[in-house]
PDB file of C-alpha atoms in Angstrom:
ATOM      1  CA  UNK M   1      -0.445   0.322   0.052  1.00  0.00           C
ATOM      2  CA  UNK M   2       1.593   3.227  -0.526  1.00  0.00           C
ATOM      3  CA  UNK M   3       1.493   5.354   2.047  1.00  0.00           C
ATOM      4  CA  UNK M   4       2.302   9.178   0.665  1.00  0.00           C
ATOM      5  CA  UNK M   5       0.306  12.002   0.761  1.00  0.00           C
ATOM      6  CA  UNK M   6      -1.459  12.244  -2.458  1.00  0.00           C
ATOM      7  CA  UNK M   7      -2.326  15.751  -1.228  1.00  0.00           C
ATOM      8  CA  UNK M   8       1.133  17.450  -0.462  1.00  0.00           C
ATOM      9  CA  UNK M   9       2.697  19.031  -3.374  1.00  0.00           C
ATOM     10  CA  UNK M  10       5.439  17.224  -5.654  1.00  0.00           C
ATOM     11  CA  UNK M  11       9.097  17.018  -4.998  1.00  0.00           C
ATOM     12  CA  UNK M  12      11.693  16.974  -7.355  1.00  0.00           C
ATOM     13  CA  UNK M  13      16.017  17.334  -7.157  1.00  0.00           C
ATOM     14  CA  UNK M  14      16.783  20.277  -7.478  1.00  0.00           C
ATOM     15  CA  UNK M  15      20.213  20.992  -8.595  1.00  0.00           C
ATOM     16  CA  UNK M  16      21.300  24.306  -7.308  1.00  0.00           C
ATOM     17  CA  UNK M  17      22.072  26.760 -10.038  1.00  0.00           C
ATOM     18  CA  UNK M  18      24.633  29.168 -10.623  1.00  0.00           C
ATOM     19  CA  UNK M  19      24.557  32.756 -11.086  1.00  0.00           C
ATOM     20  CA  UNK M  20      25.267  34.643 -14.021  1.00  0.00           C
ATOM     21  CA  UNK M  21      28.540  34.941 -12.876  1.00  0.00           C
ATOM     22  CA  UNK M  22      30.717  31.629 -12.278  1.00  0.00           C
ATOM     23  CA  UNK M  23      33.412  33.447  -9.389  1.00  0.00           C
ATOM     24  CA  UNK M  24      35.743  29.949  -9.637  1.00  0.00           C
ATOM     25  CA  UNK M  25      35.458  29.663 -13.359  1.00  0.00           C
ATOM     26  CA  UNK M  26      35.608  33.554 -14.467  1.00  0.00           C
ATOM     27  CA  UNK M  27      39.604  33.889 -14.655  1.00  0.00           C
ATOM     28  CA  UNK M  28      41.583  31.414 -15.728  1.00  0.00           C
ATOM     29  CA  UNK M  29      43.290  29.859 -12.296  1.00  0.00           C
ATOM     30  CA  UNK M  30      47.028  28.346 -11.817  1.00  0.00           C
ATOM     31  CA  UNK M  31      49.123  27.971  -8.666  1.00  0.00           C
ATOM     32  CA  UNK M  32      52.715  30.658  -8.999  1.00  0.00           C
ATOM     33  CA  UNK M  33      54.526  28.178  -9.017  1.00  0.00           C
ATOM     34  CA  UNK M  34      53.056  26.310 -11.450  1.00  0.00           C
ATOM     35  CA  UNK M  35      52.922  29.656 -13.594  1.00  0.00           C
ATOM     36  CA  UNK M  36      56.896  30.256 -13.190  1.00  0.00           C
ATOM     37  CA  UNK M  37      57.890  26.774 -13.983  1.00  0.00           C
ATOM     38  CA  UNK M  38      56.113  27.399 -17.238  1.00  0.00           C
ATOM     39  CA  UNK M  39      56.965  30.736 -18.268  1.00  0.00           C
ATOM     40  CA  UNK M  40      60.332  30.312 -17.637  1.00  0.00           C
ATOM     41  CA  UNK M  41      60.290  26.943 -18.333  1.00  0.00           C
ATOM     42  CA  UNK M  42      59.055  27.698 -21.981  1.00  0.00           C
ATOM     43  CA  UNK M  43      60.700  30.487 -22.774  1.00  0.00           C
ATOM     44  CA  UNK M  44      57.699  32.792 -22.321  1.00  0.00           C
ATOM     45  CA  UNK M  45      55.926  31.028 -24.398  1.00  0.00           C
ATOM     46  CA  UNK M  46      53.095  29.877 -21.832  1.00  0.00           C
ATOM     47  CA  UNK M  47      52.057  33.674 -22.150  1.00  0.00           C
ATOM     48  CA  UNK M  48      50.060  32.792 -25.695  1.00  0.00           C
ATOM     49  CA  UNK M  49      48.053  30.197 -23.220  1.00  0.00           C
ATOM     50  CA  UNK M  50      47.763  32.159 -20.477  1.00  0.00           C
ATOM     51  CA  UNK M  51      45.954  35.082 -22.182  1.00  0.00           C
ATOM     52  CA  UNK M  52      44.043  32.385 -24.448  1.00  0.00           C
ATOM     53  CA  UNK M  53      42.476  30.714 -21.173  1.00  0.00           C
ATOM     54  CA  UNK M  54      41.916  34.110 -19.172  1.00  0.00           C
ATOM     55  CA  UNK M  55      39.549  35.507 -22.169  1.00  0.00           C
ATOM     56  CA  UNK M  56      37.850  32.171 -22.788  1.00  0.00           C
ATOM     57  CA  UNK M  57      37.177  31.936 -19.097  1.00  0.00           C
ATOM     58  CA  UNK M  58      35.541  35.686 -18.622  1.00  0.00           C
ATOM     59  CA  UNK M  59      33.829  34.619 -22.323  1.00  0.00           C
ATOM     60  CA  UNK M  60      31.576  32.067 -21.109  1.00  0.00           C
ATOM     61  CA  UNK M  61      31.512  33.044 -17.460  1.00  0.00           C
ATOM     62  CA  UNK M  62      29.782  36.542 -18.488  1.00  0.00           C
ATOM     63  CA  UNK M  63      28.079  35.257 -22.151  1.00  0.00           C
ATOM     64  CA  UNK M  64      29.699  37.735 -23.838  1.00  0.00           C
ATOM     65  CA  UNK M  65      30.802  38.326 -27.500  1.00  0.00           C
ATOM     66  CA  UNK M  66      34.999  39.004 -27.944  1.00  0.00           C
ATOM     67  CA  UNK M  67      37.885  36.730 -29.663  1.00  0.00           C
ATOM     68  CA  UNK M  68      40.158  35.207 -26.925  1.00  0.00           C
ATOM     69  CA  UNK M  69      42.836  34.387 -29.753  1.00  0.00           C
ATOM     70  CA  UNK M  70      42.496  38.379 -30.706  1.00  0.00           C
ATOM     71  CA  UNK M  71      43.323  39.612 -27.626  1.00  0.00           C
ATOM     72  CA  UNK M  72      45.976  36.764 -27.468  1.00  0.00           C
ATOM     73  CA  UNK M  73      47.631  37.374 -30.355  1.00  0.00           C
ATOM     74  CA  UNK M  74      47.538  41.598 -29.984  1.00  0.00           C
ATOM     75  CA  UNK M  75      47.973  41.376 -25.891  1.00  0.00           C
ATOM     76  CA  UNK M  76      49.652  44.565 -25.396  1.00  0.00           C
ATOM     77  CA  UNK M  77      46.330  46.099 -26.382  1.00  0.00           C
ATOM     78  CA  UNK M  78      44.266  44.214 -23.947  1.00  0.00           C
ATOM     79  CA  UNK M  79      46.238  43.682 -20.809  1.00  0.00           C
ATOM     80  CA  UNK M  80      44.930  46.670 -19.506  1.00  0.00           C
ATOM     81  CA  UNK M  81      41.636  45.710 -20.535  1.00  0.00           C
ATOM     82  CA  UNK M  82      41.559  42.317 -18.359  1.00  0.00           C
ATOM     83  CA  UNK M  83      43.669  44.068 -15.210  1.00  0.00           C
ATOM     84  CA  UNK M  84      40.674  46.361 -15.496  1.00  0.00           C
ATOM     85  CA  UNK M  85      38.209  43.523 -15.261  1.00  0.00           C
ATOM     86  CA  UNK M  86      40.162  41.246 -12.799  1.00  0.00           C
ATOM     87  CA  UNK M  87      39.986  44.744 -10.572  1.00  0.00           C
ATOM     88  CA  UNK M  88      36.113  45.013 -11.128  1.00  0.00           C
ATOM     89  CA  UNK M  89      35.429  41.315  -9.837  1.00  0.00           C
ATOM     90  CA  UNK M  90      37.343  41.575  -6.883  1.00  0.00           C
ATOM     91  CA  UNK M  91      35.756  44.929  -6.101  1.00  0.00           C
ATOM     92  CA  UNK M  92      32.220  43.818  -6.943  1.00  0.00           C
ATOM     93  CA  UNK M  93      32.513  40.454  -5.040  1.00  0.00           C
ATOM     94  CA  UNK M  94      33.916  42.502  -1.969  1.00  0.00           C
ATOM     95  CA  UNK M  95      37.652  41.031  -2.272  1.00  0.00           C
ATOM     96  CA  UNK M  96      40.685  43.017  -0.562  1.00  0.00           C
ATOM     97  CA  UNK M  97      43.281  43.065  -2.674  1.00  0.00           C
ATOM     98  CA  UNK M  98      46.260  45.066  -2.402  1.00  0.00           C
ATOM     99  CA  UNK M  99      47.633  46.164  -5.947  1.00  0.00           C
ATOM    100  CA  UNK M 100      46.832  48.480  -8.528  1.00  0.00           C
ATOM    101  CA  UNK M 101      45.744  47.141 -11.848  1.00  0.00           C
ATOM    102  CA  UNK M 102      47.442  49.655 -14.165  1.00  0.00           C
ATOM    103  CA  UNK M 103      50.662  48.957 -12.432  1.00  0.00           C
ATOM    104  CA  UNK M 104      51.570  45.581 -13.871  1.00  0.00           C
ATOM    105  CA  UNK M 105      49.723  46.440 -17.002  1.00  0.00           C
ATOM    106  CA  UNK M 106      51.982  48.964 -17.976  1.00  0.00           C
ATOM    107  CA  UNK M 107      55.172  47.209 -17.280  1.00  0.00           C
ATOM    108  CA  UNK M 108      54.372  44.230 -19.179  1.00  0.00           C
ATOM    109  CA  UNK M 109      53.266  46.698 -22.215  1.00  0.00           C
ATOM    110  CA  UNK M 110      56.601  48.450 -21.990  1.00  0.00           C
ATOM    111  CA  UNK M 111      58.805  45.568 -22.031  1.00  0.00           C
ATOM    112  CA  UNK M 112      56.769  44.052 -24.752  1.00  0.00           C
ATOM    113  CA  UNK M 113      57.183  47.444 -27.023  1.00  0.00           C
ATOM    114  CA  UNK M 114      60.703  48.035 -25.737  1.00  0.00           C
ATOM    115  CA  UNK M 115      61.616  43.502 -27.057  1.00  0.00           C
ATOM    116  CA  UNK M 116      60.272  44.195 -30.176  1.00  0.00           C
ATOM    117  CA  UNK M 117      61.835  47.234 -31.089  1.00  0.00           C
ATOM    118  CA  UNK M 118      65.681  46.729 -29.755  1.00  0.00           C
ATOM    119  CA  UNK M 119      64.826  43.346 -31.674  1.00  0.00           C
ATOM    120  CA  UNK M 120      64.358  45.229 -34.705  1.00  0.00           C
ATOM    121  CA  UNK M 121      66.833  47.909 -34.422  1.00  0.00           C
ATOM    122  CA  UNK M 122      69.485  45.489 -33.316  1.00  0.00           C
ATOM    123  CA  UNK M 123      69.491  43.320 -36.620  1.00  0.00           C
ATOM    124  CA  UNK M 124      72.481  43.418 -38.192  1.00  0.00           C
ATOM    125  CA  UNK M 125      74.397  46.315 -35.876  1.00  0.00           C
ATOM    126  CA  UNK M 126      74.456  43.994 -32.560  1.00  0.00           C
ATOM    127  CA  UNK M 127      76.210  40.707 -31.962  1.00  0.00           C
ATOM    128  CA  UNK M 128      73.641  37.618 -32.493  1.00  0.00           C
ATOM    129  CA  UNK M 129      74.719  36.816 -28.586  1.00  0.00           C
ATOM    130  CA  UNK M 130      73.609  39.937 -27.060  1.00  0.00           C
ATOM    131  CA  UNK M 131      70.253  39.625 -28.288  1.00  0.00           C
ATOM    132  CA  UNK M 132      69.943  36.105 -26.898  1.00  0.00           C
ATOM    133  CA  UNK M 133      70.963  37.834 -23.334  1.00  0.00           C
ATOM    134  CA  UNK M 134      68.262  40.951 -23.953  1.00  0.00           C
ATOM    135  CA  UNK M 135      65.465  38.325 -24.831  1.00  0.00           C
ATOM    136  CA  UNK M 136      66.746  36.456 -21.637  1.00  0.00           C
ATOM    137  CA  UNK M 137      66.425  39.228 -19.602  1.00  0.00           C
ATOM    138  CA  UNK M 138      63.586  40.821 -20.783  1.00  0.00           C
ATOM    139  CA  UNK M 139      61.541  37.712 -19.290  1.00  0.00           C
ATOM    140  CA  UNK M 140      61.942  38.778 -15.915  1.00  0.00           C
ATOM    141  CA  UNK M 141      59.717  42.405 -15.726  1.00  0.00           C
ATOM    142  CA  UNK M 142      57.045  40.370 -18.210  1.00  0.00           C
ATOM    143  CA  UNK M 143      57.218  37.396 -16.052  1.00  0.00           C
ATOM    144  CA  UNK M 144      56.915  39.872 -12.674  1.00  0.00           C
ATOM    145  CA  UNK M 145      54.020  41.427 -14.307  1.00  0.00           C
ATOM    146  CA  UNK M 146      51.992  38.210 -15.556  1.00  0.00           C
ATOM    147  CA  UNK M 147      52.643  36.836 -11.998  1.00  0.00           C
ATOM    148  CA  UNK M 148      50.843  39.623 -10.488  1.00  0.00           C
ATOM    149  CA  UNK M 149      47.928  39.812 -12.670  1.00  0.00           C
ATOM    150  CA  UNK M 150      47.541  36.458 -11.896  1.00  0.00           C
ATOM    151  CA  UNK M 151      47.633  36.577  -8.571  1.00  0.00           C
ATOM    152  CA  UNK M 152      44.794  39.178  -9.053  1.00  0.00           C
ATOM    153  CA  UNK M 153      43.232  36.611 -10.878  1.00  0.00           C
ATOM    154  CA  UNK M 154      43.341  33.691  -8.687  1.00  0.00           C
ATOM    155  CA  UNK M 155      41.796  35.847  -5.749  1.00  0.00           C
ATOM    156  CA  UNK M 156      38.837  37.029  -7.547  1.00  0.00           C
ATOM    157  CA  UNK M 157      38.231  33.478  -7.943  1.00  0.00           C
ATOM    158  CA  UNK M 158      38.154  32.590  -3.990  1.00  0.00           C
ATOM    159  CA  UNK M 159      41.715  30.445  -4.761  1.00  0.00           C
ATOM    160  CA  UNK M 160      44.758  32.695  -3.913  1.00  0.00           C
ATOM    161  CA  UNK M 161      47.295  29.957  -4.195  1.00  0.00           C
ATOM    162  CA  UNK M 162      45.742  28.323  -6.903  1.00  0.00           C
ATOM    163  CA  UNK M 163      45.587  25.361  -5.673  1.00  0.00           C
ATOM    164  CA  UNK M 164      42.799  23.897  -8.390  1.00  0.00           C
ATOM    165  CA  UNK M 165      45.532  24.253 -10.472  1.00  0.00           C
ATOM    166  CA  UNK M 166      48.536  23.115  -9.258  1.00  0.00           C
ATOM    167  CA  UNK M 167      49.699  19.780 -10.702  1.00  0.00           C
ATOM    168  CA  UNK M 168      52.109  19.404 -14.230  1.00  0.00           C
ATOM    169  CA  UNK M 169      49.965  17.250 -16.960  1.00  0.00           C
ATOM    170  CA  UNK M 170      51.327  15.730 -19.932  1.00  0.00           C
ATOM    171  CA  UNK M 171      50.090  19.286 -21.594  1.00  0.00           C
ATOM    172  CA  UNK M 172      52.558  20.716 -19.624  1.00  0.00           C
ATOM    173  CA  UNK M 173      55.578  18.571 -19.588  1.00  0.00           C
ATOM    174  CA  UNK M 174      54.793  18.771 -23.517  1.00  0.00           C
ATOM    175  CA  UNK M 175      55.285  23.407 -23.029  1.00  0.00           C
ATOM    176  CA  UNK M 176      58.241  22.109 -20.765  1.00  0.00           C
ATOM    177  CA  UNK M 177      60.197  20.001 -23.563  1.00  0.00           C
ATOM    178  CA  UNK M 178      59.522  22.394 -25.927  1.00  0.00           C
ATOM    179  CA  UNK M 179      60.568  25.433 -23.946  1.00  0.00           C
ATOM    180  CA  UNK M 180      64.272  23.475 -23.308  1.00  0.00           C
ATOM    181  CA  UNK M 181      64.581  23.041 -26.891  1.00  0.00           C
ATOM    182  CA  UNK M 182      64.424  26.637 -26.985  1.00  0.00           C
ATOM    183  CA  UNK M 183      66.731  27.250 -24.299  1.00  0.00           C
ATOM    184  CA  UNK M 184      69.293  25.244 -25.759  1.00  0.00           C
ATOM    185  CA  UNK M 185      68.608  27.010 -29.355  1.00  0.00           C
ATOM    186  CA  UNK M 186      69.321  29.982 -27.262  1.00  0.00           C
ATOM    187  CA  UNK M 187      72.684  29.134 -25.083  1.00  0.00           C
ATOM    188  CA  UNK M 188      74.055  27.766 -27.551  1.00  0.00           C
ATOM    189  CA  UNK M 189      74.507  29.960 -29.692  1.00  0.00           C
ATOM    190  CA  UNK M 190      75.038  32.888 -27.186  1.00  0.00           C
ATOM    191  CA  UNK M 191      77.760  30.490 -26.615  1.00  0.00           C
ATOM    192  CA  UNK M 192      79.331  29.547 -29.904  1.00  0.00           C
ATOM    193  CA  UNK M 193      79.398  33.134 -30.563  1.00  0.00           C
ATOM    194  CA  UNK M 194      81.376  34.248 -27.270  1.00  0.00           C
ATOM    195  CA  UNK M 195      83.743  31.276 -28.416  1.00  0.00           C
ATOM    196  CA  UNK M 196      84.009  32.727 -31.588  1.00  0.00           C
ATOM    197  CA  UNK M 197      84.904  36.104 -30.955  1.00  0.00           C
ATOM    198  CA  UNK M 198      87.020  34.328 -28.072  1.00  0.00           C
ATOM    199  CA  UNK M 199      88.945  32.917 -30.175  1.00  0.00           C
ATOM    200  CA  UNK M 200      89.100  35.783 -32.914  1.00  0.00           C
ATOM    201  CA  UNK M 201      90.930  37.815 -29.752  1.00  0.00           C
ATOM    202  CA  UNK M 202      92.931  35.570 -29.077  1.00  0.00           C
ATOM    203  CA  UNK M 203      94.532  35.235 -32.917  1.00  0.00           C
ATOM    204  CA  UNK M 204      97.786  37.716 -33.754  1.00  0.00           C
TER     205      UNK M 204
END
């Protein structure tokens, strides 16, 4: 015999529906350690994936029309926009994060522009080893700027340490292998030019 109350309202399983913005998915989350390893380990190439993922997550969370590919390829024009949106998310959620969004964005843009100008101007005028050394050194301000932005993005997604994305994946290891090749080529070229100049100076 059925003991259920025939006059009771129907009961169904209800799954909570996320709001218009899923805070944990609004931006790309990655731990500082993993970011540094992948960024410097890939000779900076990781930033392409990094920018793409930030804009892809933001587009999905907000259902806005934008091209992650375009904003990745022309990152210097959109870095300030990204930091402003991260800061708006922090403020909107009432989170306190000590940063000035314009500072890391400006450092990134200036470093990228300076790097491009120096590379173009130095072609045929400066030793290859000097250009390669500059390309290595410019990774420092670029990496610093992106790491600062990442810290704010992690905070906006309620994962300050990026614990949800701190382990290396098989794809990450492939990136590191590619980066190792680039590092090897760069260092080999620098060493070869240095040795050639050194031997040339020893000759009478």
